[in-house]
mmCIF file with all atom_site columns, C-alpha atoms in Angstrom:
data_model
loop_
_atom_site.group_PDB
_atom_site.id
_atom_site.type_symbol
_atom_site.label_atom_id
_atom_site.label_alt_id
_atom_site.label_comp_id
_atom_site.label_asym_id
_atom_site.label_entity_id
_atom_site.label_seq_id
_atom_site.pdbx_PDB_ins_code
_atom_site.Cartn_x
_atom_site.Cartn_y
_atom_site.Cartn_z
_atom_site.occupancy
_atom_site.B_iso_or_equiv
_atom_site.pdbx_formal_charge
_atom_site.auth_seq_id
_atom_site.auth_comp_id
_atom_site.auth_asym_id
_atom_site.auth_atom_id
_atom_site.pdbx_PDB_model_num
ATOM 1   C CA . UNK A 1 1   ? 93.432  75.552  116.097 1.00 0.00 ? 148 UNK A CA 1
ATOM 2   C CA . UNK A 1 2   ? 94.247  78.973  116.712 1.00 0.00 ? 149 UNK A CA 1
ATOM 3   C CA . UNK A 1 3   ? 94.928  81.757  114.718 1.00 0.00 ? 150 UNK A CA 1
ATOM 4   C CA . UNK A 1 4   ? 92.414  80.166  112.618 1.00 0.00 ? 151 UNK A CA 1
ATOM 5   C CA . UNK A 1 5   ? 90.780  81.911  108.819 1.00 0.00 ? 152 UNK A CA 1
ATOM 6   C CA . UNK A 1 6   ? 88.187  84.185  109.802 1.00 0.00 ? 153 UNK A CA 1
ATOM 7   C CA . UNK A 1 7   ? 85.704  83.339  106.932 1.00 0.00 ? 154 UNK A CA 1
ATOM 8   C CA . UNK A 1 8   ? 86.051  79.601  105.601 1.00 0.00 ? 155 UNK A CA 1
ATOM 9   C CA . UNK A 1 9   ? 86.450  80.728  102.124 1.00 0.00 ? 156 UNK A CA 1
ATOM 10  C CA . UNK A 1 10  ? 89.396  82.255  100.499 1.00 0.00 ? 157 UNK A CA 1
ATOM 11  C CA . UNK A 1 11  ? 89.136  85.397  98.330  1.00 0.00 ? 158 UNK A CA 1
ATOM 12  C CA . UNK A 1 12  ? 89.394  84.528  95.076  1.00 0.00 ? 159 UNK A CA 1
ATOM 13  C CA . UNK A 1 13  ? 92.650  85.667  92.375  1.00 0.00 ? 160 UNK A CA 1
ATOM 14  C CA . UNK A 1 14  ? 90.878  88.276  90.810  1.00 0.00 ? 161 UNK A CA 1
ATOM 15  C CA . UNK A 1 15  ? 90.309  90.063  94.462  1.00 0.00 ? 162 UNK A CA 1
ATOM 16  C CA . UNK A 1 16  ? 94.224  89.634  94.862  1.00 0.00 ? 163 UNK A CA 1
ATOM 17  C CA . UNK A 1 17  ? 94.600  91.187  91.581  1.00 0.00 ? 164 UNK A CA 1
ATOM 18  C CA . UNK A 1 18  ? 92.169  94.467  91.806  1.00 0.00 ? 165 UNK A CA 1
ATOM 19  C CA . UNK A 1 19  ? 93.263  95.014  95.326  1.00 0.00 ? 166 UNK A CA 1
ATOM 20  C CA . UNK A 1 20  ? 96.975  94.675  94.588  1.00 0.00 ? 167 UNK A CA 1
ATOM 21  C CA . UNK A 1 21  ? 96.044  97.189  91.313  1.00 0.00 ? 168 UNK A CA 1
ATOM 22  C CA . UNK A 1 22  ? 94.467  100.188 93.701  1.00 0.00 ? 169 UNK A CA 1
ATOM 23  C CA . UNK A 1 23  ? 97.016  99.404  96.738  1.00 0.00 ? 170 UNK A CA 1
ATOM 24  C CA . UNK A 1 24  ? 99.956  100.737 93.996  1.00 0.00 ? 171 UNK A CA 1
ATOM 25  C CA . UNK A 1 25  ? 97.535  103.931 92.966  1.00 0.00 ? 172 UNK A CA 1
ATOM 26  C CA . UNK A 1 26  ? 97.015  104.451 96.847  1.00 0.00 ? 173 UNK A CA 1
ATOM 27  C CA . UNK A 1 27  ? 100.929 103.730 97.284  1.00 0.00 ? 174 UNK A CA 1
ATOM 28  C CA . UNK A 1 28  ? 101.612 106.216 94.757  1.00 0.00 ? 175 UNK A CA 1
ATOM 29  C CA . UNK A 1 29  ? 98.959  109.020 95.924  1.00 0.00 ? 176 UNK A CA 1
ATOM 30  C CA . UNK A 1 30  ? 100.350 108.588 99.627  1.00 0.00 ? 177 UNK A CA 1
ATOM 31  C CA . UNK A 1 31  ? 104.241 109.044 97.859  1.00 0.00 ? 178 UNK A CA 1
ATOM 32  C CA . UNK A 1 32  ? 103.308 112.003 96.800  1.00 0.00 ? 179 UNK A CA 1
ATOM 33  C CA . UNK A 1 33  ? 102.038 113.984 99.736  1.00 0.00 ? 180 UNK A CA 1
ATOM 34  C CA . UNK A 1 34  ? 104.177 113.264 102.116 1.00 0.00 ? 181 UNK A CA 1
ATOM 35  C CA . UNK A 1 35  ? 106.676 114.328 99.633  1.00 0.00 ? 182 UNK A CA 1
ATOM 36  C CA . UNK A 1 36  ? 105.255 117.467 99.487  1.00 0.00 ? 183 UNK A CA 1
ATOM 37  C CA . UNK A 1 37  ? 105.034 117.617 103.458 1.00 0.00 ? 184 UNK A CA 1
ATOM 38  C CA . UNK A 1 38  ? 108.938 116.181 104.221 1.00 0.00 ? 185 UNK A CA 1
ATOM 39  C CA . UNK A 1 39  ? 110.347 118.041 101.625 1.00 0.00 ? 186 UNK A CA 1
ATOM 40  C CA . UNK A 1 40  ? 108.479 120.971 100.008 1.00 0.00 ? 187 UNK A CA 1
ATOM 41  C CA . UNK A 1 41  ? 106.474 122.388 103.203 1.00 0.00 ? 188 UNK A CA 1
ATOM 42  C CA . UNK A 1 42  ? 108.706 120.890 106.001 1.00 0.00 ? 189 UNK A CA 1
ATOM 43  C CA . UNK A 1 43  ? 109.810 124.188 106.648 1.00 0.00 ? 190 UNK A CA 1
ATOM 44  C CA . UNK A 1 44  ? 106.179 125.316 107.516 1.00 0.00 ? 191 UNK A CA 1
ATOM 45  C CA . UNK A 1 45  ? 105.327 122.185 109.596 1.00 0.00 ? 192 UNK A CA 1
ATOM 46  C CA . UNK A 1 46  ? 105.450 121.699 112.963 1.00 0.00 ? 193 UNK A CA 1
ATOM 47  C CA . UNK A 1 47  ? 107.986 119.029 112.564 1.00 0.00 ? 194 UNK A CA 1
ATOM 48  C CA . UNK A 1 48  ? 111.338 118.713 114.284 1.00 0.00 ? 195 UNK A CA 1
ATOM 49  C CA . UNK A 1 49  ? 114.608 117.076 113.648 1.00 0.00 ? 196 UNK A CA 1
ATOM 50  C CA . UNK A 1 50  ? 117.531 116.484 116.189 1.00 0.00 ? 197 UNK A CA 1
ATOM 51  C CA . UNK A 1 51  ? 117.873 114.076 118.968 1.00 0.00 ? 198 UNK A CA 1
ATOM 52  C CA . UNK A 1 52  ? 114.685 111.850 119.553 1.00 0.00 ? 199 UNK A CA 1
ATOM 53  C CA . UNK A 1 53  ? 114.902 113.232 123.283 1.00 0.00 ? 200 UNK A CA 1
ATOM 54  C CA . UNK A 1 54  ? 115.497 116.761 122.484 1.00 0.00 ? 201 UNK A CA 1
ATOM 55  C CA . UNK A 1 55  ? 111.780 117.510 124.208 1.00 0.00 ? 202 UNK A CA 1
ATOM 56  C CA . UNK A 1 56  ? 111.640 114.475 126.370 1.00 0.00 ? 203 UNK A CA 1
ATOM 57  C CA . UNK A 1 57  ? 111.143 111.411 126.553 1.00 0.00 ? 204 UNK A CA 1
ATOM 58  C CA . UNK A 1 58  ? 107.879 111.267 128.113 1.00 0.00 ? 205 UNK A CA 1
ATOM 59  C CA . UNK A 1 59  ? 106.679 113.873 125.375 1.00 0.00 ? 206 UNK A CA 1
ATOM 60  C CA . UNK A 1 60  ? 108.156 111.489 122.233 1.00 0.00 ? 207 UNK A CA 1
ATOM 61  C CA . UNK A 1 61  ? 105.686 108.537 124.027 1.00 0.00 ? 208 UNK A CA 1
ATOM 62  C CA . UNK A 1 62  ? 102.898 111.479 124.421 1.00 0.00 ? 209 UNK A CA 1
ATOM 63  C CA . UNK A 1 63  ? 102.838 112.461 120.592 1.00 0.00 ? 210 UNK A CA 1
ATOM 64  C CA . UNK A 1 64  ? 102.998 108.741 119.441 1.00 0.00 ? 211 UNK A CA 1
ATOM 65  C CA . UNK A 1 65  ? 99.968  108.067 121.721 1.00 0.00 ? 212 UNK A CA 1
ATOM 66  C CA . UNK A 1 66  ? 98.308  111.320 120.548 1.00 0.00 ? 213 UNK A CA 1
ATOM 67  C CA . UNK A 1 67  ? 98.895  110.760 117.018 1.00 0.00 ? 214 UNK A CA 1
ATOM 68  C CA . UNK A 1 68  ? 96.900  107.337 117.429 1.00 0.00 ? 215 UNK A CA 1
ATOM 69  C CA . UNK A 1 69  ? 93.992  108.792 118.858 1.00 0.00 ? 216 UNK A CA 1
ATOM 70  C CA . UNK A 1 70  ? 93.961  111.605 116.576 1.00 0.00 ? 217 UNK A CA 1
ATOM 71  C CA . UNK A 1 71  ? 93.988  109.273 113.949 1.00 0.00 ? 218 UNK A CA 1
ATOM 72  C CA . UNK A 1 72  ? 91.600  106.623 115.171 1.00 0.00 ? 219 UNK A CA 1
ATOM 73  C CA . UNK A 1 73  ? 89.534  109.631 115.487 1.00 0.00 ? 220 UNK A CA 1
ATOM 74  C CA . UNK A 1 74  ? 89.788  111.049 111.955 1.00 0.00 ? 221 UNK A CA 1
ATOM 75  C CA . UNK A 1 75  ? 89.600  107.490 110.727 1.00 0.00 ? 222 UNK A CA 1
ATOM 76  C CA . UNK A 1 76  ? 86.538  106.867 111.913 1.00 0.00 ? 223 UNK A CA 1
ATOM 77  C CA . UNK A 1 77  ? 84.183  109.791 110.622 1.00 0.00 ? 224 UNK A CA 1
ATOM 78  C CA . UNK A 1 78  ? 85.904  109.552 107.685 1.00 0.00 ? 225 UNK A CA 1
ATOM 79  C CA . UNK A 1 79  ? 85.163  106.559 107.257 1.00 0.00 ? 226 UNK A CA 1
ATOM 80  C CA . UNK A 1 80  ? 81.477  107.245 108.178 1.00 0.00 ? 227 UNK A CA 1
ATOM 81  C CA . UNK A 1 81  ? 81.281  109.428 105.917 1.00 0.00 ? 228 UNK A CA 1
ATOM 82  C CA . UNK A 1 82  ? 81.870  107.022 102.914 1.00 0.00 ? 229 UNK A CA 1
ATOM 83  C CA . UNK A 1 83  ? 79.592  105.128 104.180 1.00 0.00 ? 230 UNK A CA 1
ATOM 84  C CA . UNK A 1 84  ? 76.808  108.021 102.728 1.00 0.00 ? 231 UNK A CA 1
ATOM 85  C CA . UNK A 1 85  ? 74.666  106.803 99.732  1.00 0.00 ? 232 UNK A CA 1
ATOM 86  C CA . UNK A 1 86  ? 76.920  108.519 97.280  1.00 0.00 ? 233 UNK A CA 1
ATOM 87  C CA . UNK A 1 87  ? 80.299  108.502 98.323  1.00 0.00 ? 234 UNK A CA 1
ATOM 88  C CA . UNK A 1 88  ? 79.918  104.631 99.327  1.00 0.00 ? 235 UNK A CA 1
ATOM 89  C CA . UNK A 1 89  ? 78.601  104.143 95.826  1.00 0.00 ? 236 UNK A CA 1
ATOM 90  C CA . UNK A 1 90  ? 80.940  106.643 93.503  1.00 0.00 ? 237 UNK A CA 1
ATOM 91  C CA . UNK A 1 91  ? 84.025  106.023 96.120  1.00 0.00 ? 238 UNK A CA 1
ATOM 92  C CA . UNK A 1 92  ? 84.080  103.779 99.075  1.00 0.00 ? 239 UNK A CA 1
ATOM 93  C CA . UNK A 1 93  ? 82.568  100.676 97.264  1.00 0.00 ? 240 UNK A CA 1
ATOM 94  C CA . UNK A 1 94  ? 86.394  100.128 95.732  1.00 0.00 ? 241 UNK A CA 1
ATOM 95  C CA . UNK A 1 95  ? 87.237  98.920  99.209  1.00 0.00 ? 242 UNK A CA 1
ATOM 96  C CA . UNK A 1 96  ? 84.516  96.978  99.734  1.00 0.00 ? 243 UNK A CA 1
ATOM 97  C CA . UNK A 1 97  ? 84.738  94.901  96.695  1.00 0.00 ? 244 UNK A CA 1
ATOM 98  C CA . UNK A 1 98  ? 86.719  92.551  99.321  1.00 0.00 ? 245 UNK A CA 1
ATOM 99  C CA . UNK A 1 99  ? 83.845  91.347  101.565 1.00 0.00 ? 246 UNK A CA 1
ATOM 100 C CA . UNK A 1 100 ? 86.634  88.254  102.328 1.00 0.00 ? 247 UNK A CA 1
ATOM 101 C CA . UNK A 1 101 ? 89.729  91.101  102.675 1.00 0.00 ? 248 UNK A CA 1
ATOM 102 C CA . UNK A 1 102 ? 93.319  90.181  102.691 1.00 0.00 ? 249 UNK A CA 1
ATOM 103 C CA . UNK A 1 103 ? 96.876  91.886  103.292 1.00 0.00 ? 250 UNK A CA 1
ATOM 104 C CA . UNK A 1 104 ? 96.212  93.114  99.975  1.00 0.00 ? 251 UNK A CA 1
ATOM 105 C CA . UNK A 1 105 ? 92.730  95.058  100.901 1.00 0.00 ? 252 UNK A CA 1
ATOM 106 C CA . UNK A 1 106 ? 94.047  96.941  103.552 1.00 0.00 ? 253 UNK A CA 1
ATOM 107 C CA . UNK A 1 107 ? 94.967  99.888  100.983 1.00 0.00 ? 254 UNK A CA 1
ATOM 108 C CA . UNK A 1 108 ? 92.743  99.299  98.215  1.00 0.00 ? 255 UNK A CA 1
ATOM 109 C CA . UNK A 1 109 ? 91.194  102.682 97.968  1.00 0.00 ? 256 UNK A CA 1
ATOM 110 C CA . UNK A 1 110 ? 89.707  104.458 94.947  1.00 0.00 ? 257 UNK A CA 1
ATOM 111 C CA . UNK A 1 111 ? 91.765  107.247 94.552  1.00 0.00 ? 258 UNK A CA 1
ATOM 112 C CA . UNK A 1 112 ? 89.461  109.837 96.180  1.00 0.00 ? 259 UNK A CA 1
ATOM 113 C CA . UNK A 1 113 ? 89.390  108.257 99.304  1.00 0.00 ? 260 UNK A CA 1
ATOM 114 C CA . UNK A 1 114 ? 93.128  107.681 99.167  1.00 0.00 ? 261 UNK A CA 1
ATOM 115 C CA . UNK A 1 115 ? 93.489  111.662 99.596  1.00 0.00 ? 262 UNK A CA 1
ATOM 116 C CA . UNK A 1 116 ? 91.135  111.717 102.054 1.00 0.00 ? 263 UNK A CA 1
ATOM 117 C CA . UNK A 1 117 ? 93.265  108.982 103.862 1.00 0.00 ? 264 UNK A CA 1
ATOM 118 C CA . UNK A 1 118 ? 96.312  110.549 104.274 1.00 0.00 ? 265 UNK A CA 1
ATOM 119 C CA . UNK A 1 119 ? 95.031  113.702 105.096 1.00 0.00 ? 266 UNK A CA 1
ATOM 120 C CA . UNK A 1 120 ? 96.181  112.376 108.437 1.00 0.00 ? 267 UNK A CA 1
ATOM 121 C CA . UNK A 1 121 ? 99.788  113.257 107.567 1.00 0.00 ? 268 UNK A CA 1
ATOM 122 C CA . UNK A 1 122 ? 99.077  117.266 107.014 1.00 0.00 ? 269 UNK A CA 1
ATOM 123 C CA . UNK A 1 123 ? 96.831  117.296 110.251 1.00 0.00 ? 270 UNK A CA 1
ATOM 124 C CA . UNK A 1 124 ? 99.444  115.827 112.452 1.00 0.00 ? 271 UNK A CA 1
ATOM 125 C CA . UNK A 1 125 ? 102.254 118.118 110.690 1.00 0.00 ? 272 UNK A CA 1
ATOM 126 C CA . UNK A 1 126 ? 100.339 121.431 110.855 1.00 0.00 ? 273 UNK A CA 1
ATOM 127 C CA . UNK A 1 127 ? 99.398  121.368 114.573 1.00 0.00 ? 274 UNK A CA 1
ATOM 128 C CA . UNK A 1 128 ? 101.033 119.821 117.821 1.00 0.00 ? 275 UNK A CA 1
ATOM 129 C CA . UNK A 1 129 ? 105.215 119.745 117.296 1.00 0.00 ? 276 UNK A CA 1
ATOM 130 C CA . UNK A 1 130 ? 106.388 116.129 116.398 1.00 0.00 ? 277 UNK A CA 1
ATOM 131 C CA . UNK A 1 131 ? 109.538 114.502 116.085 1.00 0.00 ? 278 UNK A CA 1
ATOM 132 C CA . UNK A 1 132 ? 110.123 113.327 112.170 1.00 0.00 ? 279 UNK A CA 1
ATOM 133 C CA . UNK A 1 133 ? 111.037 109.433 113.931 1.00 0.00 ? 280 UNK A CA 1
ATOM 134 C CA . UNK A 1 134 ? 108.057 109.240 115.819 1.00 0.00 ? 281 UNK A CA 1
ATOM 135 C CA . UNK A 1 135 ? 106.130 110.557 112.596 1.00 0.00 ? 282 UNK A CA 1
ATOM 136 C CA . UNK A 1 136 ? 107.840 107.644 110.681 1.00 0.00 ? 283 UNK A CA 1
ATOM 137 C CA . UNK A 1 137 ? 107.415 104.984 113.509 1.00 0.00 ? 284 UNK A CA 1
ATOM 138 C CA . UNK A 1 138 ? 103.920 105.837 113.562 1.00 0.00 ? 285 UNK A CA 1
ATOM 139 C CA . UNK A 1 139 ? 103.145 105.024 109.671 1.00 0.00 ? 286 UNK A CA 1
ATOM 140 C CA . UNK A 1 140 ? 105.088 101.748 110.274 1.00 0.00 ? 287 UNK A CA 1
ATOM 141 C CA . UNK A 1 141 ? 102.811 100.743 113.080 1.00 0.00 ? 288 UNK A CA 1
ATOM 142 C CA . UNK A 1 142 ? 99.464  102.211 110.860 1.00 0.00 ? 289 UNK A CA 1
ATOM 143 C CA . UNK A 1 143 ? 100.591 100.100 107.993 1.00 0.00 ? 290 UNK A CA 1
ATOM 144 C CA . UNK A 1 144 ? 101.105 97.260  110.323 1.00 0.00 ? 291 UNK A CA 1
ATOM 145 C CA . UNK A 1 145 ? 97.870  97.541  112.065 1.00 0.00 ? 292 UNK A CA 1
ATOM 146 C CA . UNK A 1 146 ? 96.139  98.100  108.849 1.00 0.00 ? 293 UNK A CA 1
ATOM 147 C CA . UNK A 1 147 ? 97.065  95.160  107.397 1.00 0.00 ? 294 UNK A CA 1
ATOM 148 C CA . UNK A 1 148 ? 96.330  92.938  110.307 1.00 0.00 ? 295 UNK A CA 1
ATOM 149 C CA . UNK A 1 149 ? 92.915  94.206  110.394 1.00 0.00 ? 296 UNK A CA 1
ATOM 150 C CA . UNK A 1 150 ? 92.087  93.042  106.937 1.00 0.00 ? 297 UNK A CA 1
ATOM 151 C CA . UNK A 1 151 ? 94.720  89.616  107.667 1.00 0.00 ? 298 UNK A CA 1
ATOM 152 C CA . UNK A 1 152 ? 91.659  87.622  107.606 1.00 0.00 ? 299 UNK A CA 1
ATOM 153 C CA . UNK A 1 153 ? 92.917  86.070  110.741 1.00 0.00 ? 300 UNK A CA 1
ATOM 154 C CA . UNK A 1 154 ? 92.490  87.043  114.422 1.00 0.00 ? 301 UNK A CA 1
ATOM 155 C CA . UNK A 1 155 ? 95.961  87.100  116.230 1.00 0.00 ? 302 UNK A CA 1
ATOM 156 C CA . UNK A 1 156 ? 95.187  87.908  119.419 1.00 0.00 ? 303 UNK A CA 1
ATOM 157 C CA . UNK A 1 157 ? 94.113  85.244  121.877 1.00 0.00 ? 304 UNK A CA 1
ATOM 158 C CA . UNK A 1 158 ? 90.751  83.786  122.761 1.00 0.00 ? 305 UNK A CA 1
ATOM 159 C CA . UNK A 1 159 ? 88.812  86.060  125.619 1.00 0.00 ? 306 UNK A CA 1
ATOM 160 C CA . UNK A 1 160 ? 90.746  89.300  124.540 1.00 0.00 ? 307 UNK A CA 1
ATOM 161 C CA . UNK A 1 161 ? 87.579  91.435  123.535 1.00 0.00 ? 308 UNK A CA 1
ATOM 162 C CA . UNK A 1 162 ? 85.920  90.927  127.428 1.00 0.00 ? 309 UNK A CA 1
ATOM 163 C CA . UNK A 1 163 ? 89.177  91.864  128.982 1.00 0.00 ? 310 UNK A CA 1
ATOM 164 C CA . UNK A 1 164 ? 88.835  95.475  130.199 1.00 0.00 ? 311 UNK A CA 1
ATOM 165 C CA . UNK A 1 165 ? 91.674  96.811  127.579 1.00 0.00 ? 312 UNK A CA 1
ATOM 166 C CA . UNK A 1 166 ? 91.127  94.463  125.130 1.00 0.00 ? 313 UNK A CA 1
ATOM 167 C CA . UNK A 1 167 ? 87.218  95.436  124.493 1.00 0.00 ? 314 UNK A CA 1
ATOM 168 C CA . UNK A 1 168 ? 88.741  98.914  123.322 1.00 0.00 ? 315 UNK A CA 1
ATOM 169 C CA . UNK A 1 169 ? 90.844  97.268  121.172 1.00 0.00 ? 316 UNK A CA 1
ATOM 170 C CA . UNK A 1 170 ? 90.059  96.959  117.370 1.00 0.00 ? 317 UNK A CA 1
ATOM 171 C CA . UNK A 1 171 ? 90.365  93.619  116.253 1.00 0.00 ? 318 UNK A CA 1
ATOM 172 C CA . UNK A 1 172 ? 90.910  91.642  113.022 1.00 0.00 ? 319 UNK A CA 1
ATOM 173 C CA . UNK A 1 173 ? 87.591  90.040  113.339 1.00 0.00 ? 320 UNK A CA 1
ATOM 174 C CA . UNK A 1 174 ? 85.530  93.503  113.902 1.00 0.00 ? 321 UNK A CA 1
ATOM 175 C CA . UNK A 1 175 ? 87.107  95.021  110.844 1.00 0.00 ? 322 UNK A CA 1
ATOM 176 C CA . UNK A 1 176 ? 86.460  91.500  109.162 1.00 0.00 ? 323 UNK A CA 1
ATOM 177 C CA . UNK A 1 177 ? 82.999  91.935  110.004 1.00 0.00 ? 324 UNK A CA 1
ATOM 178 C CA . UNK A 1 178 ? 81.862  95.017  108.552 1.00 0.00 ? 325 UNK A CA 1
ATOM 179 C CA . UNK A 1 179 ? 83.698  93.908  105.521 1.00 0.00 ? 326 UNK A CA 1
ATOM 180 C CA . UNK A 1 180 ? 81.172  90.820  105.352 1.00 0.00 ? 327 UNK A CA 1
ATOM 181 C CA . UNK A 1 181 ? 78.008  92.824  106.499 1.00 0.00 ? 328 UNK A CA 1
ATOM 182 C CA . UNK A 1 182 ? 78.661  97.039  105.072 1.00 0.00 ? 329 UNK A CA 1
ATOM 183 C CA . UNK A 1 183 ? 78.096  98.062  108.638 1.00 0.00 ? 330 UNK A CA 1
ATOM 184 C CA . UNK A 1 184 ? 79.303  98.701  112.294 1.00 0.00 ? 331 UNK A CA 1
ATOM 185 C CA . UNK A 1 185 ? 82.280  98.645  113.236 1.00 0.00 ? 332 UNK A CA 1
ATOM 186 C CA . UNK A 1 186 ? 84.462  101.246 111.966 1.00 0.00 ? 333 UNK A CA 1
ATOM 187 C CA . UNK A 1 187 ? 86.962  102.072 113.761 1.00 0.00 ? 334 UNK A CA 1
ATOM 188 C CA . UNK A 1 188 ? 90.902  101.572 113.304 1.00 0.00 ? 335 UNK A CA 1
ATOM 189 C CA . UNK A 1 189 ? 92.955  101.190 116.066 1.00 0.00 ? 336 UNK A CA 1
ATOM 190 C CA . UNK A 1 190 ? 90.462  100.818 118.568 1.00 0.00 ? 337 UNK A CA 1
ATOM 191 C CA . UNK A 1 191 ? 86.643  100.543 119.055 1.00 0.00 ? 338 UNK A CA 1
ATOM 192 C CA . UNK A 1 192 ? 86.051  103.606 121.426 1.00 0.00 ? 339 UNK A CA 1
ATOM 193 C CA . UNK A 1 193 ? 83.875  105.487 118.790 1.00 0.00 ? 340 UNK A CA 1
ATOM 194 C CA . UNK A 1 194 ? 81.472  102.296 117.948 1.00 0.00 ? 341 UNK A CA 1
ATOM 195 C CA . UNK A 1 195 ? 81.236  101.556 121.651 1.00 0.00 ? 342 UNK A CA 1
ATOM 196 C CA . UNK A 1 196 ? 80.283  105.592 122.311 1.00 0.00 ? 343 UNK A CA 1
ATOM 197 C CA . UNK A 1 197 ? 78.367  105.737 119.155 1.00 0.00 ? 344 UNK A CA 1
ATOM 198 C CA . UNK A 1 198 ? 76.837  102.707 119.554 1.00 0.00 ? 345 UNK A CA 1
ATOM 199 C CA . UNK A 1 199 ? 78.042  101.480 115.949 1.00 0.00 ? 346 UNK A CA 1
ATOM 200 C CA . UNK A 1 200 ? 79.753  98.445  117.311 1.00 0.00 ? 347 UNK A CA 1
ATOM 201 C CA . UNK A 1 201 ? 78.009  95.168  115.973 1.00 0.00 ? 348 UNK A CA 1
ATOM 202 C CA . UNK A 1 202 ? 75.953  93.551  118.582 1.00 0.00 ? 349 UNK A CA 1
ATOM 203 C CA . UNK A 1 203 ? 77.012  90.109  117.195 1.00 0.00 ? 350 UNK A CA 1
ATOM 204 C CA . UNK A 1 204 ? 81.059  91.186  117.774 1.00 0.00 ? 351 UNK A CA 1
ATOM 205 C CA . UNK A 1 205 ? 81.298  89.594  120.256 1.00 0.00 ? 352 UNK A CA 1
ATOM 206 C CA . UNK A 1 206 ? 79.647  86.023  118.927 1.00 0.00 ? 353 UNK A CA 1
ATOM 207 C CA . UNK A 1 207 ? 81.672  86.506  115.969 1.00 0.00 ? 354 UNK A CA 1
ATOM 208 C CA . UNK A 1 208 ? 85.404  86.561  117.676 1.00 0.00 ? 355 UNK A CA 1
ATOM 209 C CA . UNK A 1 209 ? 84.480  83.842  119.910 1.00 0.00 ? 356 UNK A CA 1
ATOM 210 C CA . UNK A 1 210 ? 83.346  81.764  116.898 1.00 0.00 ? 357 UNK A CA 1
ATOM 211 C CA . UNK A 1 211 ? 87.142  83.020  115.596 1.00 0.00 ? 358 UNK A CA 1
ATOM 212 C CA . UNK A 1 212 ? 89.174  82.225  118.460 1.00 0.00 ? 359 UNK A CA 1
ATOM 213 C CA . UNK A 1 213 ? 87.426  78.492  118.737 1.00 0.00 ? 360 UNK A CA 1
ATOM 214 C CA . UNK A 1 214 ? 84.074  78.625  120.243 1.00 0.00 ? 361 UNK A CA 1
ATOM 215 C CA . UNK A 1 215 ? 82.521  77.745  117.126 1.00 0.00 ? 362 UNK A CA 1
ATOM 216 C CA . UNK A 1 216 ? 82.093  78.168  113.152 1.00 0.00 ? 363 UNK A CA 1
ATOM 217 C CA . UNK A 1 217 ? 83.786  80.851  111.291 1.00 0.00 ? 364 UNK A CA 1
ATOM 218 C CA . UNK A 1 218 ? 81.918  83.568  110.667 1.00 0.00 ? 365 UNK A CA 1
ATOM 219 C CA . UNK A 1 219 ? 80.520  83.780  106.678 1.00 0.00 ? 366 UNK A CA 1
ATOM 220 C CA . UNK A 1 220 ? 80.196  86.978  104.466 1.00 0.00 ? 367 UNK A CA 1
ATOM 221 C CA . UNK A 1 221 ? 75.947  86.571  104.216 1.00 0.00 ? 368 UNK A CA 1
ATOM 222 C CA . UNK A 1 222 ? 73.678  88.313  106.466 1.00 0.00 ? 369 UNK A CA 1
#
């Protein structure tokens, strides 16, 4: 039956718990700068207020589409680079204490790595001009995306990763994987960096079939 659990287990109340514990520090880190770059700094930003159209339409879908990519972008060598001996052991392993994630995981970060995370928001306000809603609808759909990345579920439907869009696409069960094996696949939005950098897991493909009802769920062992 489709969507169907990723990895046949659960993850376990104490996961829940220390997830839920760094999401709030993360919460409270992220609070905090973009405080400082809507309200303190806004002035010295390069973003605009008025009408949603003031510059376009066309150029509101542009920036939306451009902040994804810069994103998905900075997402993924940052997140190559905790993936270094030390910073994976001193920083990154917080997040990978989930190797079953939930809603929860998505932003369980030690607090290091939480700065580094929405260092996003100052890059995107210091350099091409963006409207403050399309800022705002783009942390709604980042949030949203995050968290169905670590859902522990696969929502979309069976055959999606050899469709030619769909194989761009990041998927629950990629990000699901490299929390179950520390490697590949670390990308956010989509998978254009593994594919190019060859960092894609060659078993990806195996492993969302077996999620979408081909066969077994995919375990957490190697």
């Amino acid at each position: 039956m489709w969507p169907r659990k990723i990895q046949k287990r659960w993850p376990r109340l104490t996961d829940y718990g220390r997830d839920l514990a760094f999401s709030l520090i993360s919460v409270g880190i992220f609070a905090v700068i973009s405080s400082l770059i809507f309200f303190v700094f806004r002035d010295q930003t390069s973003i605009y207020g008025g009408s949603m159209g003031s510059r376009g339409w066309g150029y509101l879908v542009f920036t939306f589409v451009w902040m994804l990519a810069l994103h998905d972008t900075y997402f993924y060598w940052i997140h190559r680079l905790m993936h270094t001996r030390v910073l994976y052991r001193h920083v990154h392993l917080v997040h990978h204490h989930s190797t079953n994630p939930s809603p929860w995981t998505a932003y369980a970060f030690h607090p290091v790595e939480a700065v580094l995370e929405v260092g996003i928001l100052p890059l995107i306000a210091f350099t091409l001009p963006v409207h403050w809603a399309a800022v705002m609808y783009f942390f709604i759909f980042q949030i949203a995306y995050n968290v169905y990345g670590h859902l522990g579920f696969e929502l979309y439907p069976r055959g999606f990763h050899k469709h030619w869009l769909g194989r761009w696409i990041n998927t629950s069960v990629a990000h699901n994987q490299h929390h179950g094996r520390f490697t590949g696949n670390y990308g956010l939005y989509f998978l254009f960096w593994d594919r190019v950098m060859g960092t894609l897991r060659a078993d990806y493909d195996a492993a969302y079939e077996g999620a979408t009802g081909a066969a077994a769920p995919v375990t957490a062992t190697k």
